[in-house]
């Protein structure tokens, strides 16, 4: 998972080579292939060992604390079980609780003993402290009892839930729908009734999720003859079972369809797209296509000539037939383009054309170009020279590894005050200083989504700037391995952030997570995948926060 | 048939088992009541319950959890309950039968619902992840 940035790698390599020069005077034994490989990659085994040694004592200490806590919780759960089984919930008297001494693992016993009155006063103090911490951990005993009861029932039915002998309700309904004759419009009305556009989109999502959208049930989305309402926007997440004629039927039977999103449309071919472009091109405003690998470059160019200025949003991904010429035609023909999203188009080698002749372009997403040479600082400079950066709303450069600090410094020349989404994931040539400067200089007041995933050099200095963003809704700091969160208490409370991703930030543990969440009162979802120090039972964190409606994923 | 009735009775009369009230768009007065073990078959319902702070109990001491499902009508929730019972009963039957699962499945009837509710039920099933 951990990939050192190339800057670090270079530095380490230089250090190592210097070291090698000094060591040349000493006598050396034979070098193994592994050692040679580590040296070539700039990985220092000694540094890893030192880091491990530094970390080890802390870990052992934490382990000891965890064991103590676990003993306490085990005792508490034993109490709960006994009270649950007997169905008599007797509140523990404080006197008994005070006298109780919990014997740790050192004595190899899980039993509880009652100490004498005078002899073990110190022990009593320790036990008191432990009892208090226990009380803190289980805020509400009743809540724990309820939780235990639910867990017990859930574990009883777990194997039933996981058995797939009985089809899911969705599968049953879809299977019945497939037997239905959609050729008769009256039949459709009797089965479907009238649905709003939102609900039709939900049905589409359900069908696509079950990989069941096909030529037969596509009729669900067609216009009703007696109704004036018609869908203007439609999204299909999985079109793998749709054949060429279905795409034409969509535009034929849905008169007002202007915006369409088609994923996994491997059967959409050149002749179909040409037909759609020639006949319906004048009304297509948004076309998002993913996986249309049958469409040739000539067809794409003809399509852009047909749709001309109507097209405002275009997205394409996962095809090897979209060439530089296609991109040029897109920008020369579709002058009203506002949004461009290209992902994994490995036949494009010249992105400098982006934004040319399209002054309204304000949403740019370029992900995963074929290599870092085709999208570098010069490319980005060229793109920014074509557009009005003050109006830029989305800038997503995930996986454009050719972008360096130079581009970030160049960005500082413009005031990106309209930016709503900024995503610069996995850009390993951008360091902490330039990112901090970016947030220092620019006024990102309208920023709602910020993704800095995989910014390996990102340090705590940037956190105050991020926590000060007034409208930030979604924050992704996953894989930012250099973050320490040392001064969380000094950070301002942010009332806007609702979703936070801290996956693979290994420093995160329960208390730190609680501290961070306390700074984000309106947080709804926090992701902690790969954070091994966060306890598996998330309810302990929720109890400590006294906030049950937060979802902790991972 | 007798077995089925006994099973239903067992589910409903288990004194320790919490109850879940599914409150649809028609309001709390016409809620659908299901035992917690049926709710565990839907991950969405489990999440709702885990994140709720309900502390209500029935007169006989059973915990109550209310789940508000504003977009779903009570009529649809009735069929959701029927499906959960259908799934629970038949999975239990397959689990407890001595024959192979494939043989036991031959005895399982189809799940019945009015065809004119197909798409509404599909949306509810998608939301509830069942």
XYZ file of C-alpha atoms in Angstrom:
684
model
C 0.000 0.000 0.000
C 2.697 2.407 0.995
C 4.486 3.904 -1.984
C 7.125 6.494 -1.155
C 6.939 9.600 -3.293
C 9.440 9.930 -5.999
C 10.922 12.970 -4.234
C 11.611 10.895 -1.149
C 12.839 8.051 -3.220
C 15.290 10.327 -4.998
C 16.572 11.809 -1.744
C 17.011 8.413 -0.182
C 18.777 7.181 -3.245
C 21.189 10.108 -3.087
C 21.777 9.503 0.610
C 22.388 5.862 -0.014
C 24.823 6.480 -2.823
C 26.734 8.909 -0.598
C 26.776 6.273 2.097
C 28.027 3.720 -0.356
C 30.937 5.941 -1.301
C 31.968 6.216 2.322
C 31.507 2.536 2.897
C 33.688 1.662 -0.045
C 36.742 1.710 2.187
C 35.320 -1.016 4.423
C 35.299 -4.722 3.760
C 31.913 -5.986 2.645
C 30.415 -9.440 2.428
C 28.397 -10.750 -0.517
C 25.234 -8.774 -1.341
C 21.946 -10.607 -1.780
C 19.527 -9.893 -4.597
C 17.070 -8.482 -2.068
C 19.624 -6.007 -0.695
C 20.491 -4.889 -4.214
C 16.824 -4.442 -5.013
C 16.189 -2.452 -1.814
C 19.123 -0.190 -2.577
C 17.997 0.358 -6.141
C 14.515 1.288 -4.938
C 15.900 3.584 -2.257
C 14.413 1.554 0.595
C 16.505 1.531 3.739
C 15.978 -1.619 5.795
C 17.650 -0.047 8.855
C 15.254 2.894 8.790
C 12.308 0.503 8.693
C 13.736 -1.438 11.655
C 14.328 1.764 13.654
C 10.809 2.942 12.921
C 9.476 -0.414 14.064
C 11.537 -0.305 17.263
C 10.287 3.189 18.052
C 6.738 2.097 17.466
C 7.002 -1.228 19.315
C 7.036 -0.061 22.959
C 3.986 2.165 22.356
C 2.169 -0.715 20.804
C 2.965 -2.983 23.748
C 1.823 -0.304 26.149
C -1.416 0.148 24.236
C -1.854 -3.604 24.123
C -1.597 -3.726 27.906
C -4.178 -0.943 28.261
C -6.442 -2.674 25.798
C -6.227 -5.886 27.783
C -7.208 -4.052 30.973
C -10.135 -2.433 29.200
C -11.163 -5.731 27.705
C -11.245 -7.325 31.170
C -13.505 -4.544 32.367
C -15.804 -4.812 29.379
C -15.916 -8.603 29.703
C -16.998 -8.211 33.297
C -19.626 -5.692 32.270
C -20.945 -7.976 29.574
C -21.018 -10.885 32.050
C -23.138 -8.663 34.292
C -25.395 -7.884 31.366
C -25.790 -11.511 30.377
C -26.619 -12.619 33.893
C -29.109 -9.835 34.312
C -30.544 -10.556 30.890
C -30.901 -14.285 31.538
C -32.608 -13.834 34.842
C -34.746 -11.048 33.407
C -34.203 -9.105 36.592
C -32.278 -5.966 36.116
C -30.924 -5.057 39.477
C -28.932 -1.885 39.599
C -25.609 -2.459 41.195
C -25.327 -0.685 44.490
C -22.527 1.822 44.695
C -21.142 0.257 47.873
C -20.667 -3.086 46.214
C -19.193 -1.395 43.187
C -16.708 0.433 45.369
C -15.617 -2.754 47.085
C -15.205 -4.614 43.846
C -11.706 -5.264 42.658
C -11.182 -6.429 39.157
C -8.349 -8.885 38.892
C -6.316 -8.450 35.743
C -4.698 -10.940 33.485
C -1.496 -10.829 35.500
C -3.086 -13.176 38.000
C -4.489 -15.353 35.257
C -8.019 -15.166 36.569
C -11.207 -13.595 35.300
C -12.986 -13.887 38.622
C -13.883 -10.947 40.834
C -12.805 -10.820 44.433
C -13.903 -8.714 47.362
C -11.066 -7.056 49.184
C -10.769 -6.486 52.888
C -11.831 -3.176 54.423
C -8.516 -1.673 55.479
C -5.701 -3.700 54.046
C -6.194 -2.995 50.387
C -7.163 0.648 50.374
C -4.823 1.397 47.503
C -6.276 -1.452 45.560
C -9.692 -0.035 46.287
C -8.660 3.302 44.831
C -7.483 1.560 41.688
C -10.704 -0.364 41.531
C -12.684 2.840 41.989
C -10.878 4.421 39.076
C -11.526 1.374 36.996
C -15.185 1.339 37.960
C -15.473 4.973 36.939
C -13.828 4.312 33.611
C -16.152 1.372 33.217
C -19.129 3.607 33.909
C -17.852 6.039 31.334
C -17.434 3.359 28.720
C -20.892 1.971 29.115
C -22.842 5.177 29.279
C -26.156 3.522 29.510
C -26.449 0.020 30.823
C -29.877 -0.304 29.378
C -28.497 0.548 25.982
C -25.889 -2.189 26.354
C -28.577 -4.667 27.353
C -30.644 -3.753 24.320
C -27.618 -4.000 22.079
C -26.710 -7.408 23.452
C -30.220 -8.668 22.927
C -30.215 -7.489 19.332
C -26.802 -9.025 18.706
C -27.993 -12.362 20.032
C -31.017 -12.435 17.749
C -28.980 -11.179 14.796
C -26.392 -13.914 15.291
C -29.178 -16.509 15.399
C -30.541 -15.368 12.055
C -27.182 -14.616 10.450
C -26.881 -17.922 8.662
C -30.455 -17.625 7.450
C -29.727 -14.197 6.045
C -26.625 -15.392 4.247
C -28.339 -18.428 2.750
C -29.338 -17.630 -0.757
C -31.791 -20.440 -1.237
C -34.676 -18.009 -1.370
C -34.395 -15.322 -4.020
C -34.344 -11.731 -2.929
C -37.541 -9.758 -3.325
C -35.899 -7.709 -6.046
C -35.012 -10.850 -7.990
C -38.547 -12.209 -7.651
C -40.116 -8.986 -8.935
C -37.653 -8.579 -11.789
C -38.140 -12.182 -12.803
C -41.907 -11.602 -12.896
C -41.421 -8.391 -14.861
C -39.429 -10.289 -17.473
C -42.377 -12.613 -18.023
C -44.630 -9.653 -18.617
C -45.683 -8.582 -22.108
C -44.553 -5.010 -22.469
C -45.663 -4.881 -26.091
C -49.106 -3.801 -24.989
C -49.092 -0.245 -23.630
C -52.337 -0.783 -21.737
C -50.746 -3.677 -19.917
C -47.832 -1.508 -18.947
C -50.096 1.135 -17.502
C -52.034 -1.439 -15.510
C -48.849 -2.858 -14.018
C -46.776 0.215 -13.685
C -49.272 2.923 -13.068
C -47.901 6.441 -13.173
C -44.451 7.164 -11.845
C -42.556 10.353 -11.346
C -39.190 10.878 -12.985
C -37.447 10.403 -9.644
C -39.116 7.072 -9.043
C -38.422 5.918 -12.586
C -34.770 6.693 -11.948
C -34.972 4.593 -8.764
C -36.445 1.729 -10.766
C -33.637 2.101 -13.275
C -31.093 1.953 -10.440
C -32.723 -1.170 -9.017
C -32.789 -2.896 -12.395
C -29.190 -1.947 -13.181
C -28.000 -2.987 -9.746
C -29.437 -6.414 -10.408
C -27.952 -6.368 -13.922
C -31.433 -6.872 -15.293
C -32.057 -3.933 -17.590
C -32.863 -5.438 -20.965
C -34.737 -4.836 -24.186
C -37.970 -6.051 -22.646
C -38.215 -3.990 -19.484
C -36.740 -0.899 -21.105
C -40.320 -0.064 -22.102
C -40.965 0.945 -18.497
C -39.202 4.224 -19.215
C -40.991 5.072 -22.440
C -43.508 7.907 -22.610
C -47.128 7.134 -21.893
C -49.285 7.985 -24.864
C -51.928 9.736 -22.821
C -49.579 11.715 -20.651
C -47.735 14.864 -21.450
C -44.993 14.126 -18.916
C -41.796 12.740 -20.315
C -38.385 12.025 -18.914
C -35.763 14.604 -19.765
C -32.911 12.903 -17.921
C -32.079 9.242 -17.525
C -29.217 7.265 -16.082
C -28.535 3.609 -16.741
C -25.796 2.131 -14.600
C -25.554 -1.109 -16.542
C -26.522 -1.332 -20.201
C -24.716 -4.576 -20.903
C -27.923 -6.329 -22.002
C -29.183 -3.524 -24.221
C -28.762 -4.071 -27.936
C -28.220 -1.387 -30.585
C -31.879 -0.905 -31.425
C -32.701 -0.263 -27.749
C -30.635 2.913 -27.757
C -32.570 4.188 -30.759
C -35.852 3.199 -29.077
C -34.893 5.241 -26.045
C -34.668 8.428 -28.049
C -37.656 7.528 -30.210
C -40.024 6.747 -27.340
C -38.845 9.363 -24.873
C -39.497 12.576 -26.702
C -38.006 14.990 -24.203
C -34.841 13.028 -23.451
C -31.981 15.501 -23.453
C -29.572 14.169 -20.874
C -28.491 10.567 -20.809
C -25.925 8.566 -18.912
C -25.011 5.119 -20.238
C -22.569 2.889 -18.403
C -21.204 -0.451 -19.559
C -22.688 0.080 -22.981
C -20.461 -2.373 -24.826
C -23.121 -3.105 -27.440
C -23.540 0.500 -28.510
C -21.968 0.549 -31.955
C -20.953 3.137 -34.525
C -24.017 2.920 -36.771
C -26.354 3.365 -33.786
C -24.511 6.418 -32.496
C -24.452 7.898 -35.967
C -28.191 7.374 -36.295
C -28.797 8.972 -32.890
C -26.523 11.893 -33.762
C -28.209 12.517 -37.119
C -31.784 12.224 -35.841
C -31.697 13.362 -32.242
C -28.429 15.314 -32.064
C -30.241 18.626 -31.928
C -31.700 17.863 -28.513
C -28.829 16.061 -26.771
C -27.377 18.282 -24.055
C -25.615 15.713 -21.962
C -24.018 12.460 -23.028
C -22.093 10.364 -20.563
C -20.846 7.117 -22.024
C -18.672 4.507 -20.407
C -17.265 1.404 -22.054
C -18.452 2.119 -25.608
C -15.435 0.509 -27.197
C -17.141 -0.354 -30.494
C -17.515 3.256 -31.594
C -14.811 4.356 -33.981
C -13.029 7.708 -34.000
C -14.726 8.739 -37.264
C -18.143 8.130 -35.720
C -17.285 10.269 -32.717
C -16.209 13.127 -34.973
C -19.420 12.863 -37.025
C -21.461 12.776 -33.846
C -19.894 15.999 -32.557
C -20.582 17.646 -35.899
C -24.221 16.653 -35.581
C -24.800 17.747 -32.001
C -22.757 20.949 -32.406
C -23.482 23.631 -29.829
C -26.242 21.713 -28.041
C -23.848 19.485 -26.164
C -23.055 20.953 -22.767
C -21.755 17.973 -20.857
C -19.665 15.131 -22.249
C -18.125 12.226 -20.443
C -16.249 9.313 -21.913
C -14.257 6.509 -20.369
C -12.814 3.096 -21.043
C -12.446 3.131 -24.782
C -9.384 2.935 -27.002
C -10.870 4.531 -30.087
C -11.184 8.113 -28.962
C -8.190 9.890 -30.476
C -6.653 13.364 -30.392
C -8.626 14.244 -33.526
C -11.872 13.356 -31.751
C -10.979 15.653 -28.873
C -10.112 18.429 -31.300
C -13.443 18.005 -33.100
C -15.291 18.059 -29.778
C -13.823 21.430 -28.877
C -14.104 22.926 -32.342
C -17.730 21.877 -32.880
C -19.295 21.991 -29.426
C -18.620 25.558 -28.426
C -21.130 25.559 -25.547
C -19.474 22.714 -23.688
C -19.546 23.327 -19.948
C -18.393 19.998 -18.599
C -15.780 17.522 -19.768
C -14.967 14.257 -18.048
C -12.448 11.913 -19.606
C -11.159 8.822 -17.864
C -8.789 6.109 -19.025
C -8.653 7.213 -22.640
C -5.279 5.788 -23.451
C -5.299 6.835 -27.089
C -5.246 10.542 -26.251
C -1.761 11.988 -26.156
C -2.576 15.680 -26.493
C -4.783 17.211 -23.836
C -3.664 20.793 -24.552
C -6.671 21.291 -26.773
C -9.035 21.151 -23.778
C -10.896 24.404 -23.323
C -10.048 25.821 -26.733
C -13.051 27.599 -28.276
C -15.224 26.678 -25.302
C -15.224 29.741 -23.054
C -18.016 28.321 -20.889
C -16.073 25.252 -19.812
C -16.184 25.213 -16.023
C -16.049 21.561 -15.045
C -12.903 19.672 -15.962
C -12.209 16.092 -15.012
C -9.206 14.338 -16.469
C -8.419 11.034 -14.831
C -5.735 8.454 -15.431
C -4.064 9.527 -18.679
C -1.940 6.902 -20.382
C 1.284 8.212 -18.834
C 2.549 11.288 -17.044
C 4.156 12.829 -20.113
C 0.845 13.372 -21.899
C -0.615 15.395 -19.044
C 1.987 17.513 -17.280
C 2.440 21.080 -16.059
C 2.608 22.491 -19.581
C -0.685 20.804 -20.465
C -2.422 22.249 -17.440
C -0.982 25.719 -18.124
C -2.261 25.487 -21.676
C -5.751 24.449 -20.518
C -5.946 27.307 -18.012
C -4.941 29.770 -20.699
C -8.040 28.755 -22.717
C -10.652 29.089 -20.008
C -11.831 31.625 -17.489
C -10.378 30.176 -14.283
C -12.435 32.433 -12.059
C -15.529 30.510 -13.206
C -14.001 27.060 -12.773
C -16.316 24.888 -10.641
C -14.829 21.411 -10.833
C -11.178 20.520 -11.171
C -10.508 16.819 -10.915
C -7.038 15.598 -11.820
C -6.969 12.213 -10.120
C -4.149 10.062 -11.372
C -2.512 12.782 -13.492
C 0.869 11.998 -12.020
C 2.732 14.355 -14.351
C 1.349 17.372 -12.484
C 3.909 18.875 -10.104
C 4.266 21.750 -7.639
C 4.791 24.060 -10.594
C 1.141 23.658 -11.636
C -0.095 24.226 -8.112
C 1.942 27.422 -7.871
C 0.593 28.427 -11.264
C -2.950 27.897 -9.961
C -2.246 30.465 -7.288
C -2.119 33.172 -9.954
C -5.859 32.787 -10.457
C -8.549 33.320 -7.914
C -10.406 30.025 -7.901
C -13.259 31.449 -5.898
C -15.982 29.539 -7.735
C -14.424 26.141 -7.210
C -16.953 23.636 -5.832
C -14.962 20.451 -6.211
C -11.220 19.965 -6.080
C -9.817 16.487 -6.437
C -6.091 15.900 -6.744
C -5.656 12.301 -5.709
C -2.481 10.291 -6.080
C -0.381 13.185 -7.349
C 2.945 12.124 -5.925
C 4.930 15.099 -7.188
C 3.014 17.624 -5.117
C 4.405 18.363 -1.678
C 2.990 19.732 1.529
C 4.353 23.267 1.085
C 2.696 23.909 -2.255
C -0.627 22.487 -1.080
C -0.549 24.608 2.064
C 0.240 27.635 -0.056
C -2.651 26.803 -2.386
C -5.100 26.865 0.500
C -3.467 29.898 2.034
C -3.646 32.085 -1.052
C -6.954 30.979 -2.557
C -10.294 31.697 -1.057
C -12.144 28.383 -1.343
C -15.321 29.545 0.318
C -17.594 27.747 -2.119
C -15.659 24.470 -2.037
C -17.953 21.544 -1.194
C -15.873 18.532 -2.046
C -12.166 18.163 -1.444
C -10.248 15.009 -2.242
C -6.564 14.816 -1.351
C -6.351 11.029 -1.323
C -2.839 9.655 -1.507
C -1.110 12.999 -0.863
C 1.696 11.233 0.927
C 3.527 14.361 2.013
C 0.503 16.187 3.335
C 1.141 17.273 6.922
C -0.818 18.807 9.771
C -0.091 22.399 8.678
C -2.870 22.229 6.112
C -5.561 21.093 8.535
C -6.440 24.560 9.933
C -7.078 25.811 6.388
C -9.277 22.817 5.561
C -11.230 23.012 8.806
C -11.879 26.696 8.124
C -13.634 26.057 4.815
C -17.214 27.164 5.486
C -19.084 25.057 2.916
C -16.997 21.913 2.734
C -19.330 18.938 2.694
C -17.093 16.028 1.720
C -13.471 15.636 2.757
C -11.234 12.792 1.642
C -7.877 12.510 3.379
C -7.423 8.784 2.840
C -3.879 7.447 2.450
C -2.378 10.757 3.653
C 0.240 8.900 5.619
C 2.167 11.898 6.920
C -0.800 13.321 8.811
C -0.278 13.127 12.591
C -3.288 15.112 13.880
C -1.103 16.443 16.721
C -3.086 19.606 17.392
C -6.677 18.616 16.820
C -7.740 20.569 19.899
C -6.560 23.798 18.268
C -8.573 23.239 15.114
C -11.780 25.194 14.655
C -15.087 23.395 14.651
C -16.421 22.871 11.156
C -20.192 22.701 10.927
C -20.351 21.890 7.238
C -18.438 18.634 6.852
C -20.792 15.678 6.653
C -18.582 13.004 5.202
C -14.979 12.283 6.064
C -12.638 9.639 4.718
C -9.617 8.789 6.867
C -8.978 5.333 5.454
C -5.394 4.078 5.715
C -4.317 6.972 7.904
C -2.609 4.579 10.282
C -2.184 7.070 13.101
C -5.942 7.154 13.691
C -7.041 5.407 16.872
C -10.213 5.582 18.966
C -9.420 8.645 21.057
C -8.016 10.591 18.146
C -11.025 9.708 16.040
C -13.331 10.893 18.812
C -11.386 14.165 19.023
C -11.675 14.699 15.272
C -15.372 13.865 15.189
C -15.954 16.277 18.052
C -14.578 19.023 15.822
C -17.126 18.118 13.155
C -20.523 18.222 14.887
C -22.556 17.586 11.731
C -20.513 14.656 10.508
C -22.716 11.803 9.279
C -20.332 9.264 7.799
C -16.676 8.607 8.570
C -14.644 5.982 6.736
C -11.755 4.310 8.538
C -10.841 1.397 6.306
C -7.380 0.092 7.089
C -7.071 2.031 10.357
C -5.973 -0.922 12.446
C -5.900 0.972 15.717
C -9.600 1.776 15.599
C -11.529 -0.764 17.648
C -13.729 -3.184 15.779
C -16.700 -2.487 18.017
C -17.585 0.993 16.815
C -20.304 1.302 19.430
C -17.633 2.192 22.029
C -16.756 5.269 19.965
C -20.413 6.126 19.503
C -21.009 5.816 23.237
C -18.072 8.081 23.998
C -19.385 10.617 21.518
C -22.912 10.232 22.812
C -23.882 10.436 19.160
C -25.627 7.420 17.760
C -26.513 8.673 14.319
C -22.955 8.750 13.012
C -21.986 5.958 10.648
C -18.457 4.612 11.004
C -17.462 2.508 8.016
C -14.444 0.264 7.820
C -49.080 -25.882 7.387
C -49.189 -26.730 11.084
C -45.423 -26.308 11.282
C -45.718 -22.883 9.685
C -48.304 -21.725 12.191
C -46.194 -22.940 15.092
C -43.198 -21.077 13.695
C -45.208 -17.855 13.316
C -46.460 -18.191 16.840
C -42.931 -18.763 18.081
C -41.742 -15.639 16.332
C -44.495 -13.403 17.573
C -44.765 -14.735 21.088
C -41.087 -14.794 21.954
C -41.314 -12.600 25.001
C -37.753 -11.401 24.941
C -37.710 -10.363 21.338
C -37.827 -6.664 20.508
C -40.458 -5.407 18.107
C -39.915 -3.153 15.128
C -42.633 -0.752 14.026
C -42.380 0.119 10.337
C -44.023 3.493 9.891
C -44.831 4.272 6.288
C -46.013 7.451 4.622
C -49.538 6.896 5.978
C -48.425 7.763 9.501
C -47.742 6.059 12.799
C -51.355 4.980 13.311
C -51.131 2.397 10.575
C -47.700 1.015 11.338
C -46.612 -2.518 10.497
C -45.229 -4.543 13.359
C -42.502 -7.114 12.833
C -40.300 -9.049 15.265
C -36.647 -8.020 15.320
C -35.418 -11.281 13.818
C -37.283 -10.488 10.604
C -35.789 -6.996 10.556
C -32.286 -8.500 10.625
C -32.904 -9.797 7.102
C -32.752 -6.198 5.846
C -29.444 -4.396 6.297
C -31.217 -1.053 5.910
C -33.598 -1.789 8.776
C -30.708 -2.939 10.975
C -28.868 0.332 10.325
C -31.982 2.325 11.176
C -32.380 0.417 14.428
C -28.710 0.634 15.404
C -28.795 4.388 14.958
C -32.045 4.957 16.789
C -32.300 6.047 20.380
C -35.700 4.551 21.056
C -36.293 3.471 24.603
C -39.945 2.494 24.338
C -41.164 -0.808 25.634
C -44.457 -2.627 25.357
C -46.620 -3.362 28.387
C -45.044 -6.828 28.597
C -41.532 -5.348 28.591
C -40.495 -5.881 24.999
C -38.299 -3.213 23.419
C -39.808 -1.251 20.574
C -37.921 0.310 17.694
C -39.647 2.667 15.319
C -38.399 2.939 11.750
C -39.838 5.752 9.683
C -39.977 4.963 5.968
C -41.602 8.057 4.556
C -41.480 7.106 0.894
C -43.196 3.740 1.305
C -46.934 3.196 1.715
C -48.373 0.952 4.423
C -49.792 -1.312 1.750
C -46.314 -1.924 0.365
C -44.944 -2.448 3.872
C -47.522 -5.186 4.366
C -46.007 -7.072 1.457
C -42.505 -6.331 2.725
C -43.495 -8.013 5.990
C -45.010 -10.938 4.078
C -41.794 -11.374 2.136
C -39.636 -11.264 5.277
C -41.842 -13.929 6.859
C -41.710 -15.968 3.643
C -37.919 -15.756 3.549
C -37.498 -16.536 7.242
C -39.864 -19.499 7.251
C -38.532 -21.102 4.119
C -34.865 -20.582 4.921
C -35.529 -22.106 8.357
C -37.342 -25.003 6.749
C -34.470 -25.670 4.338
C -31.973 -25.388 7.151
C -33.855 -27.843 9.352
C -34.844 -30.318 6.661
C -32.945 -33.571 6.342
C -33.049 -33.521 2.565
C -30.775 -31.562 0.240
C -31.455 -27.837 -0.110
C -32.321 -28.292 -3.788
C -34.900 -30.974 -2.928
C -36.359 -28.952 -0.071
C -36.770 -25.953 -2.369
C -39.183 -27.907 -4.538
C -41.771 -27.643 -1.765
C -41.458 -23.884 -1.469
C -44.347 -21.957 -2.998
C -43.803 -18.792 -5.049
C -44.039 -15.488 -3.272
C -47.320 -13.893 -4.253
C -48.035 -10.189 -4.544
C -50.395 -8.067 -6.658
C -48.815 -7.367 -10.035
C -49.924 -3.752 -10.018
C -47.614 -3.161 -7.059
C -44.581 -4.572 -8.882
C -42.585 -1.422 -9.320
C -43.479 0.173 -6.005
C -42.464 -3.035 -4.296
C -39.269 -3.131 -6.345
C -38.337 0.360 -5.175
C -39.050 -0.568 -1.562
C -37.035 -3.784 -1.904
C -34.146 -1.847 -3.399
C -34.222 0.651 -0.549
C -34.476 -2.029 2.121
C -31.870 -4.222 0.437
C -34.018 -7.357 0.452
